[in-house]
C-alpha cells in the first residue's frame, strides 16, 4: 500500500483537512500515511466512522507507548503519567481516582462562574471603540483558560507563557521540537503540585491530592503532575477551537446563524453538537500502538504499527451521516466521536459543552450584528494533524 502524504506540508491541508480525509475515505476506511520527516514516521490512519469507533475501543491497540516496545530510548516523564497514555488496569485506577473529584456536581457548580467570566469578556469586547476584535484573543481562549485555571486552583498562572507551551505541545511546527515546552511545563507543574500539597485549597487539584480510594489508594506525585498536565492542556485547547470553529461555521452558513438567533433555546444544544461533528477541535485521536496484528475495515495493520483514529474523518463519513458536508444545526447528533469513545471518552466533555453553549449564546445575544471582519486579514491555521482551528478570528459588529 502506497504511503499518502497527509501533513501540513501538503498544500491546503491545515485550512481544509476534511477534503483530504474525504479523498482517503472514498478509497477505503484505513490507509497508511506519513507525517513530517522521513518514511519511518509512517502510521495508519482510520477515516471511516465505524472503523474509527472500533479503533478507539480495540483491545489490541494500546495507549501506553511504554508498553509498545517502539521507543526504547525515550525516558518517561511525569507529564506522561496520565489517563490518556495509560491502558487498563492502570487507566481504570487513574480514571476512578480522578472521577471521584471531577464530578458532574462540581462541573455544574461552575455554571454561574462560567457565565460571569463570559459576560466580563464580552463587556470588554463591547467597550472597544473600533467595534472589532480577534475573537480567539477576546473570548475563545481566555474563557476556557480562566475556567480550567480556577477549577484547578492556579489563577495566577502566566497565561501567555502557558499558551506558548501548550501551542508548542499540541501543534508543533514541522521545523520545531516541543521537547523544551514539555520540560518547562513539567517543571512548573512539579512546583505547583508541591505547593498545593503544602497549602491545599478547595480546588480540584487539592482534592486530587487528598483523594483516597476505598483501599487507601491515591495518586502518586508523578500521577498528580500528569493529571494536572492533561487537565490544563486538554481543558482549554479543545474548547478554544470548539468556540472559534463553531462561530466560523455559523458565519459561513448565514441561514443557520439566522435560525439559531431566532430560536436559541430550542436549537443551541443541537447546534453545539453539530459544530463538534462538522468541524470539531480535535482532528485525530492521539496515538495508539498495535500490540499484535489488527484488522480494521478489511485492512491488516501489522504488529508494532502506530494508529490514529480520525475523529474529523469519522464526523463526515457518508455511510454514517446523510449529506455529511452540510452544516445543519437541526441534525440529529448521531453519536459523533468528537470527544472520543469507550474507555478514553473525554472526562471533560460536560464542561466543554457547557462552556461552548454559554459562549455561543452569550456572544450572539450580546452582538446581534456580529460578523467576520475581512479587514482582519487572512486566517492563520493551527498546523499539524492533532488540532484543527485558527490562531485568530477577526470579527466586527
Short mmCIF file of C-alpha atoms in Angstrom, two decimals:
data_model
loop_
_atom_site.label_atom_id
_atom_site.label_comp_id
_atom_site.label_asym_id
_atom_site.label_seq_id
_atom_site.Cartn_x
_atom_site.Cartn_y
_atom_site.Cartn_z
CA UNK A 1 0.00 0.00 0.00
CA UNK A 2 1.45 3.38 -1.06
CA UNK A 3 2.15 5.99 1.58
CA UNK A 4 -0.14 9.01 1.44
CA UNK A 5 1.19 12.46 2.38
CA UNK A 6 -1.35 13.99 4.74
CA UNK A 7 0.65 16.55 6.65
CA UNK A 8 0.92 20.28 6.97
CA UNK A 9 3.48 20.12 4.16
CA UNK A 10 0.68 19.13 1.79
CA UNK A 11 -0.86 22.26 0.23
CA UNK A 12 -4.02 23.48 1.96
CA UNK A 13 -4.11 20.65 4.49
CA UNK A 14 -4.17 22.93 7.55
CA UNK A 15 -7.02 25.05 6.17
CA UNK A 16 -9.11 22.15 4.82
CA UNK A 17 -8.16 18.73 6.17
CA UNK A 18 -11.70 17.47 5.52
CA UNK A 19 -11.08 17.32 1.76
CA UNK A 20 -8.03 15.12 2.35
CA UNK A 21 -9.94 12.81 4.67
CA UNK A 22 -12.83 12.60 2.17
CA UNK A 23 -10.48 11.59 -0.65
CA UNK A 24 -8.94 8.89 1.56
CA UNK A 25 -12.33 7.68 2.76
CA UNK A 26 -13.56 7.32 -0.85
CA UNK A 27 -10.71 4.87 -1.42
CA UNK A 28 -11.25 2.93 1.79
CA UNK A 29 -11.58 3.39 5.56
CA UNK A 30 -7.94 2.64 6.54
CA UNK A 31 -4.72 3.96 4.98
CA UNK A 32 -1.01 4.09 5.64
CA UNK A 33 0.06 7.74 5.74
CA UNK A 34 3.12 9.70 6.70
CA UNK A 35 3.84 12.67 8.91
CA UNK A 36 6.60 15.26 8.59
CA UNK A 37 10.06 13.79 8.25
CA UNK A 38 11.42 10.51 6.89
CA UNK A 39 9.45 7.45 5.88
CA UNK A 40 9.95 5.85 9.31
CA UNK A 41 7.30 8.25 10.60
CA UNK A 42 4.60 6.37 8.68
CA UNK A 43 1.45 5.45 10.60
CA UNK A 44 -2.05 4.08 9.93
CA UNK A 45 -5.00 6.48 9.70
CA UNK A 46 -8.56 5.25 10.20
CA UNK A 47 -11.03 7.61 8.46
CA UNK A 48 -14.28 5.61 8.40
CA UNK A 49 -16.78 6.16 11.22
CA UNK A 50 -17.38 2.51 12.17
CA UNK A 51 -13.70 1.63 11.81
CA UNK A 52 -12.61 4.65 13.90
CA UNK A 53 -15.13 3.69 16.57
CA UNK A 54 -13.68 0.18 16.61
CA UNK A 55 -10.12 1.53 16.79
CA UNK A 56 -11.00 3.68 19.81
CA UNK A 57 -12.05 0.58 21.76
CA UNK A 58 -9.89 -2.17 20.22
CA UNK A 59 -8.09 -4.14 22.97
CA UNK A 60 -5.17 -4.76 20.62
CA UNK A 61 -4.44 -1.04 20.22
CA UNK A 62 -2.53 0.20 23.26
CA UNK A 63 -2.40 3.79 24.51
CA UNK A 64 0.72 3.45 26.67
CA UNK A 65 3.75 3.87 24.41
CA UNK A 66 5.92 2.42 27.17
CA UNK A 67 4.27 -0.96 26.55
CA UNK A 68 4.61 -0.76 22.76
CA UNK A 69 8.33 -1.54 22.54
CA UNK A 70 8.67 1.14 19.84
CA UNK A 71 10.60 3.75 21.80
CA UNK A 72 13.20 2.01 23.97
CA UNK A 73 15.43 5.08 24.20
CA UNK A 74 12.81 7.56 25.42
CA UNK A 75 12.70 8.30 29.14
CA UNK A 76 9.16 8.54 30.58
CA UNK A 77 8.23 11.94 32.02
CA UNK A 78 5.92 12.86 34.86
CA UNK A 79 3.68 14.74 32.41
CA UNK A 80 3.03 11.43 30.64
CA UNK A 81 1.69 9.78 33.80
CA UNK A 82 -1.91 10.50 32.90
CA UNK A 83 -5.05 8.64 31.81
CA UNK A 84 -4.62 9.44 28.13
CA UNK A 85 -1.38 7.47 27.97
CA UNK A 86 -2.49 4.51 30.09
CA UNK A 87 -4.18 1.16 29.49
CA UNK A 88 -6.26 -0.98 31.85
CA UNK A 89 -5.88 -1.78 34.66
CA UNK A 90 -3.70 1.30 35.23
CA UNK A 91 -6.09 3.52 33.28
CA UNK A 92 -9.05 2.14 35.22
CA UNK A 93 -7.37 3.03 38.50
CA UNK A 94 -6.41 6.57 37.41
CA UNK A 95 -9.82 7.37 35.97
CA UNK A 96 -11.59 6.07 39.05
CA UNK A 97 -9.49 8.27 41.33
CA UNK A 98 -9.95 11.38 39.17
CA UNK A 99 -13.67 10.76 38.62
CA UNK A 100 -14.20 10.76 42.39
CA UNK A 101 -13.44 14.51 42.36
CA UNK A 102 -14.12 15.67 38.80
CA UNK A 103 -17.84 15.05 39.23
CA UNK A 104 -20.94 16.24 37.39
CA UNK A 105 -21.86 18.19 40.53
CA UNK A 106 -18.52 20.01 40.57
CA UNK A 107 -18.87 20.87 36.87
CA UNK A 108 -22.48 22.05 37.21
CA UNK A 109 -21.50 24.25 40.16
CA UNK A 110 -19.22 26.14 37.76
CA UNK A 111 -22.13 27.30 35.55
CA UNK A 112 -22.70 30.71 37.23
CA UNK A 113 -18.96 31.41 37.23
CA UNK A 114 -18.63 30.43 33.54
CA UNK A 115 -21.46 32.84 32.74
CA UNK A 116 -19.85 35.66 34.74
CA UNK A 117 -16.47 35.19 33.07
CA UNK A 118 -18.17 35.16 29.67
CA UNK A 119 -20.11 38.34 30.45
CA UNK A 120 -16.95 40.11 31.64
CA UNK A 121 -15.09 39.17 28.47
CA UNK A 122 -17.98 40.33 26.30
CA UNK A 123 -18.17 43.59 28.29
CA UNK A 124 -14.54 44.19 27.40
CA UNK A 125 -15.27 43.40 23.76
CA UNK A 126 -18.24 45.76 23.67
CA UNK A 127 -16.09 48.54 25.09
CA UNK A 128 -13.72 48.50 22.12
CA UNK A 129 -14.26 51.79 20.20
CA UNK A 130 -13.22 50.19 16.91
CA UNK A 131 -16.12 47.68 17.21
CA UNK A 132 -13.86 44.83 16.11
CA UNK A 133 -11.74 42.19 17.83
CA UNK A 134 -9.89 38.92 17.50
CA UNK A 135 -12.47 36.51 18.90
CA UNK A 136 -9.80 33.97 19.90
CA UNK A 137 -7.97 36.57 21.98
CA UNK A 138 -11.13 38.22 23.31
CA UNK A 139 -13.26 35.17 24.20
CA UNK A 140 -12.38 31.72 22.84
CA UNK A 141 -9.01 31.49 24.61
CA UNK A 142 -9.49 33.40 27.91
CA UNK A 143 -12.84 31.78 28.78
CA UNK A 144 -11.74 28.10 28.99
CA UNK A 145 -8.28 29.13 30.20
CA UNK A 146 -9.73 31.07 33.12
CA UNK A 147 -12.23 28.33 33.94
CA UNK A 148 -9.70 25.48 33.98
CA UNK A 149 -7.17 27.54 35.95
CA UNK A 150 -9.75 28.43 38.59
CA UNK A 151 -11.02 24.84 38.67
CA UNK A 152 -7.52 23.51 39.30
CA UNK A 153 -6.59 26.36 41.62
CA UNK A 154 -3.93 28.14 39.54
CA UNK A 155 -5.44 31.60 38.93
CA UNK A 156 -2.02 33.24 38.91
CA UNK A 157 -0.71 31.14 36.01
CA UNK A 158 1.24 33.18 33.47
CA UNK A 159 -1.32 32.71 30.70
CA UNK A 160 0.85 33.83 27.79
CA UNK A 161 3.74 31.60 28.83
CA UNK A 162 1.40 28.66 29.31
CA UNK A 163 -0.30 29.34 25.97
CA UNK A 164 3.08 29.23 24.23
CA UNK A 165 3.98 25.93 25.92
CA UNK A 166 0.58 24.43 25.13
CA UNK A 167 0.66 25.53 21.49
CA UNK A 168 4.11 24.01 21.04
CA UNK A 169 2.96 20.73 22.61
CA UNK A 170 -0.29 20.19 20.70
CA UNK A 171 0.66 21.82 17.38
CA UNK A 172 4.43 21.87 16.89
CA UNK A 173 5.55 23.29 13.59
CA UNK A 174 7.46 20.94 11.27
CA UNK A 175 10.70 22.84 11.78
CA UNK A 176 10.50 22.91 15.60
CA UNK A 177 10.52 20.48 18.52
CA UNK A 178 8.22 20.57 21.51
CA UNK A 179 10.66 18.95 23.94
CA UNK A 180 11.55 22.22 25.65
CA UNK A 181 7.88 23.07 26.17
CA UNK A 182 7.31 19.67 27.79
CA UNK A 183 10.27 20.22 30.11
CA UNK A 184 9.23 23.74 31.11
CA UNK A 185 5.60 22.84 31.72
CA UNK A 186 6.56 19.74 33.70
CA UNK A 187 8.87 21.82 35.93
CA UNK A 188 6.10 24.33 36.51
CA UNK A 189 3.56 21.63 37.40
CA UNK A 190 6.03 19.88 39.70
CA UNK A 191 6.34 23.08 41.72
CA UNK A 192 2.58 23.64 41.61
CA UNK A 193 1.75 20.16 42.96
CA UNK A 194 4.30 20.60 45.75
CA UNK A 195 2.77 23.96 46.69
CA UNK A 196 -0.76 22.51 46.69
CA UNK A 197 0.33 19.60 48.87
CA UNK A 198 1.81 22.11 51.34
CA UNK A 199 -1.12 24.56 51.26
CA UNK A 200 -4.24 22.85 49.87
CA UNK A 201 -7.39 24.74 48.95
CA UNK A 202 -10.89 23.79 47.84
CA UNK A 203 -9.87 23.42 44.18
CA UNK A 204 -9.78 20.26 42.06
CA UNK A 205 -6.01 19.78 42.21
CA UNK A 206 -6.03 19.94 46.02
CA UNK A 207 -8.92 17.46 46.02
CA UNK A 208 -6.94 15.10 43.77
CA UNK A 209 -4.02 15.29 46.18
CA UNK A 210 -6.30 14.39 49.09
CA UNK A 211 -8.46 11.75 47.42
CA UNK A 212 -8.20 8.15 48.57
CA UNK A 213 -9.90 5.07 47.20
CA UNK A 214 -11.68 2.61 49.48
CA UNK A 215 -8.48 0.59 49.72
CA UNK A 216 -6.39 3.65 50.54
CA UNK A 217 -5.02 4.06 47.01
CA UNK A 218 -4.12 7.60 45.91
CA UNK A 219 -2.38 9.38 43.05
CA UNK A 220 1.42 9.41 43.20
CA UNK A 221 3.33 12.71 42.77
CA UNK A 222 4.09 11.86 39.13
CA UNK A 223 0.47 10.92 38.52
CA UNK A 224 -0.68 14.24 40.00
CA UNK A 225 1.68 16.10 37.67
CA UNK A 226 0.43 14.04 34.74
CA UNK A 227 -3.22 14.72 35.58
CA UNK A 228 -2.57 18.45 36.03
CA UNK A 229 -0.82 18.44 32.64
CA UNK A 230 -3.71 16.65 30.93
CA UNK A 231 -6.45 18.75 32.55
CA UNK A 232 -4.72 22.07 31.88
CA UNK A 233 -3.79 21.40 28.26
CA UNK A 234 -6.84 19.41 27.17
CA UNK A 235 -9.11 21.51 29.37
CA UNK A 236 -8.59 24.63 27.32
CA UNK A 237 -7.17 23.75 23.88
CA UNK A 238 -10.25 21.84 22.79
CA UNK A 239 -12.77 24.45 23.95
CA UNK A 240 -10.85 27.32 22.32
CA UNK A 241 -11.33 25.62 18.96
CA UNK A 242 -14.88 24.45 19.68
CA UNK A 243 -15.90 28.10 20.10
CA UNK A 244 -13.88 29.57 17.22
CA UNK A 245 -14.67 26.74 14.76
CA UNK A 246 -18.34 26.95 15.71
CA UNK A 247 -18.50 30.69 15.09
CA UNK A 248 -16.70 30.25 11.76
CA UNK A 249 -19.25 27.62 10.73
CA UNK A 250 -22.11 29.99 11.60
CA UNK A 251 -20.51 32.82 9.62
CA UNK A 252 -20.14 30.51 6.61
CA UNK A 253 -23.80 29.45 6.86
CA UNK A 254 -25.88 32.60 7.43
CA UNK A 255 -29.16 30.69 7.20
CA UNK A 256 -28.08 28.51 10.13
CA UNK A 257 -26.91 31.59 12.06
CA UNK A 258 -30.28 33.26 11.49
CA UNK A 259 -32.14 30.14 12.61
CA UNK A 260 -30.07 29.89 15.79
CA UNK A 261 -30.63 33.56 16.62
CA UNK A 262 -34.38 33.08 16.10
CA UNK A 263 -34.65 30.03 18.38
CA UNK A 264 -31.60 29.80 20.59
CA UNK A 265 -33.45 27.94 23.35
CA UNK A 266 -34.59 25.21 21.01
CA UNK A 267 -31.54 24.89 18.78
CA UNK A 268 -28.47 25.73 20.87
CA UNK A 269 -27.68 22.27 22.25
CA UNK A 270 -28.02 20.65 18.83
CA UNK A 271 -26.01 23.46 17.22
CA UNK A 272 -23.05 22.81 19.51
CA UNK A 273 -23.21 19.06 18.74
CA UNK A 274 -23.25 19.84 15.01
CA UNK A 275 -20.26 22.14 15.46
CA UNK A 276 -18.42 19.25 17.11
CA UNK A 277 -19.32 16.84 14.29
CA UNK A 278 -18.86 19.21 11.36
CA UNK A 279 -15.57 20.82 12.34
CA UNK A 280 -14.55 19.63 15.80
CA UNK A 281 -11.44 20.87 17.58
CA UNK A 282 -9.58 17.53 17.54
CA UNK A 283 -8.81 16.12 14.10
CA UNK A 284 -7.34 12.82 15.20
CA UNK A 285 -7.23 10.97 18.49
CA UNK A 286 -3.76 10.58 19.99
CA UNK A 287 -1.53 7.65 19.08
CA UNK A 288 -2.40 4.04 19.60
CA UNK A 289 0.07 1.17 19.19
CA UNK A 290 -0.73 -2.24 17.73
CA UNK A 291 0.25 -4.90 20.27
CA UNK A 292 -0.28 -7.55 17.58
CA UNK A 293 -1.68 -7.71 14.06
CA UNK A 294 -5.00 -5.84 13.99
CA UNK A 295 -7.63 -5.91 11.24
CA UNK A 296 -9.80 -2.83 10.69
CA UNK A 297 -12.02 -2.27 7.67
CA UNK A 298 -10.57 -5.29 5.91
CA UNK A 299 -7.01 -3.94 6.23
CA UNK A 300 -4.36 -5.82 8.20
CA UNK A 301 -2.35 -3.44 10.39
CA UNK A 302 0.93 -5.12 11.38
CA UNK A 303 2.05 -5.51 14.98
CA UNK A 304 4.13 -2.56 16.17
CA UNK A 305 2.30 -0.03 13.97
CA UNK A 306 1.21 3.41 15.12
CA UNK A 307 -2.52 4.01 14.56
CA UNK A 308 -4.59 7.20 14.56
CA UNK A 309 -8.39 7.20 14.63
CA UNK A 310 -9.55 10.23 12.65
CA UNK A 311 -12.35 11.98 14.52
CA UNK A 312 -12.67 14.51 11.70
CA UNK A 313 -12.81 11.75 9.10
CA UNK A 314 -15.46 9.88 11.08
CA UNK A 315 -17.53 13.04 11.52
CA UNK A 316 -18.13 13.37 7.79
CA UNK A 317 -18.47 9.73 6.80
CA UNK A 318 -21.43 9.50 4.34
CA UNK A 319 -22.06 5.92 5.49
CA UNK A 320 -22.95 7.40 8.89
CA UNK A 321 -24.37 10.84 8.08
CA UNK A 322 -26.64 11.99 5.27
CA UNK A 323 -25.06 14.93 3.44
CA UNK A 324 -22.10 14.96 5.84
CA UNK A 325 -20.54 18.13 4.38
CA UNK A 326 -23.70 20.13 5.09
CA UNK A 327 -23.71 22.14 8.34
CA UNK A 328 -27.20 21.62 9.78
CA UNK A 329 -27.88 22.65 13.37
CA UNK A 330 -31.16 20.68 13.31
CA UNK A 331 -29.35 17.42 12.52
CA UNK A 332 -29.79 14.56 14.98
CA UNK A 333 -26.44 14.26 16.82
CA UNK A 334 -25.95 10.64 15.79
CA UNK A 335 -23.22 9.73 18.25
CA UNK A 336 -20.33 11.78 16.84
CA UNK A 337 -16.82 10.90 18.00
CA UNK A 338 -15.55 14.43 18.73
CA UNK A 339 -14.99 13.51 22.40
CA UNK A 340 -13.71 10.03 21.58
CA UNK A 341 -15.41 6.77 22.51
CA UNK A 342 -15.03 3.98 25.04
CA UNK A 343 -12.56 3.94 27.93
CA UNK A 344 -10.88 7.17 26.87
CA UNK A 345 -14.06 9.18 26.26
CA UNK A 346 -13.25 12.74 27.31
CA UNK A 347 -13.83 13.21 31.03
CA UNK A 348 -14.22 16.96 30.45
CA UNK A 349 -16.95 16.69 27.80
CA UNK A 350 -19.72 18.08 30.07
CA UNK A 351 -17.57 21.11 30.93
CA UNK A 352 -16.66 21.73 27.26
CA UNK A 353 -20.31 21.51 26.23
CA UNK A 354 -21.33 23.92 28.99
CA UNK A 355 -18.65 26.44 28.05
CA UNK A 356 -19.48 26.14 24.34
CA UNK A 357 -23.20 26.67 24.87
CA UNK A 358 -22.76 29.62 27.22
CA UNK A 359 -20.16 31.28 24.97
CA UNK A 360 -22.15 30.90 21.74
CA UNK A 361 -25.48 32.00 23.26
CA UNK A 362 -24.00 34.97 25.09
CA UNK A 363 -21.97 36.09 22.07
CA UNK A 364 -24.96 36.04 19.71
CA UNK A 365 -27.25 37.76 22.20
CA UNK A 366 -24.72 40.46 23.03
CA UNK A 367 -23.70 41.18 19.42
CA UNK A 368 -26.72 40.78 17.09
CA UNK A 369 -24.69 42.15 14.14
CA UNK A 370 -21.57 40.06 14.73
CA UNK A 371 -19.81 39.05 11.50
CA UNK A 372 -16.40 38.11 10.15
CA UNK A 373 -14.09 41.09 9.71
CA UNK A 374 -12.45 40.98 6.26
CA UNK A 375 -10.16 43.84 7.30
CA UNK A 376 -8.56 41.49 9.84
CA UNK A 377 -6.54 39.75 7.16
CA UNK A 378 -6.37 36.10 6.10
CA UNK A 379 -6.97 33.39 8.66
CA UNK A 380 -3.95 31.67 10.19
CA UNK A 381 -4.38 27.94 10.74
CA UNK A 382 -3.11 25.69 13.53
CA UNK A 383 -0.55 23.36 11.93
CA UNK A 384 -0.46 19.60 12.14
CA UNK A 385 -2.87 16.69 12.39
CA UNK A 386 -3.96 16.83 16.05
CA UNK A 387 -5.95 20.06 16.42
CA UNK A 388 -7.93 21.98 13.81
CA UNK A 389 -8.73 25.65 14.08
CA UNK A 390 -7.45 29.17 13.61
CA UNK A 391 -4.91 31.07 15.68
CA UNK A 392 -7.02 34.24 15.34
CA UNK A 393 -10.56 35.04 14.23
CA UNK A 394 -11.19 38.71 13.32
CA UNK A 395 -14.81 39.80 13.93
CA UNK A 396 -16.72 43.09 13.82
CA UNK A 397 -20.13 44.29 14.89
#
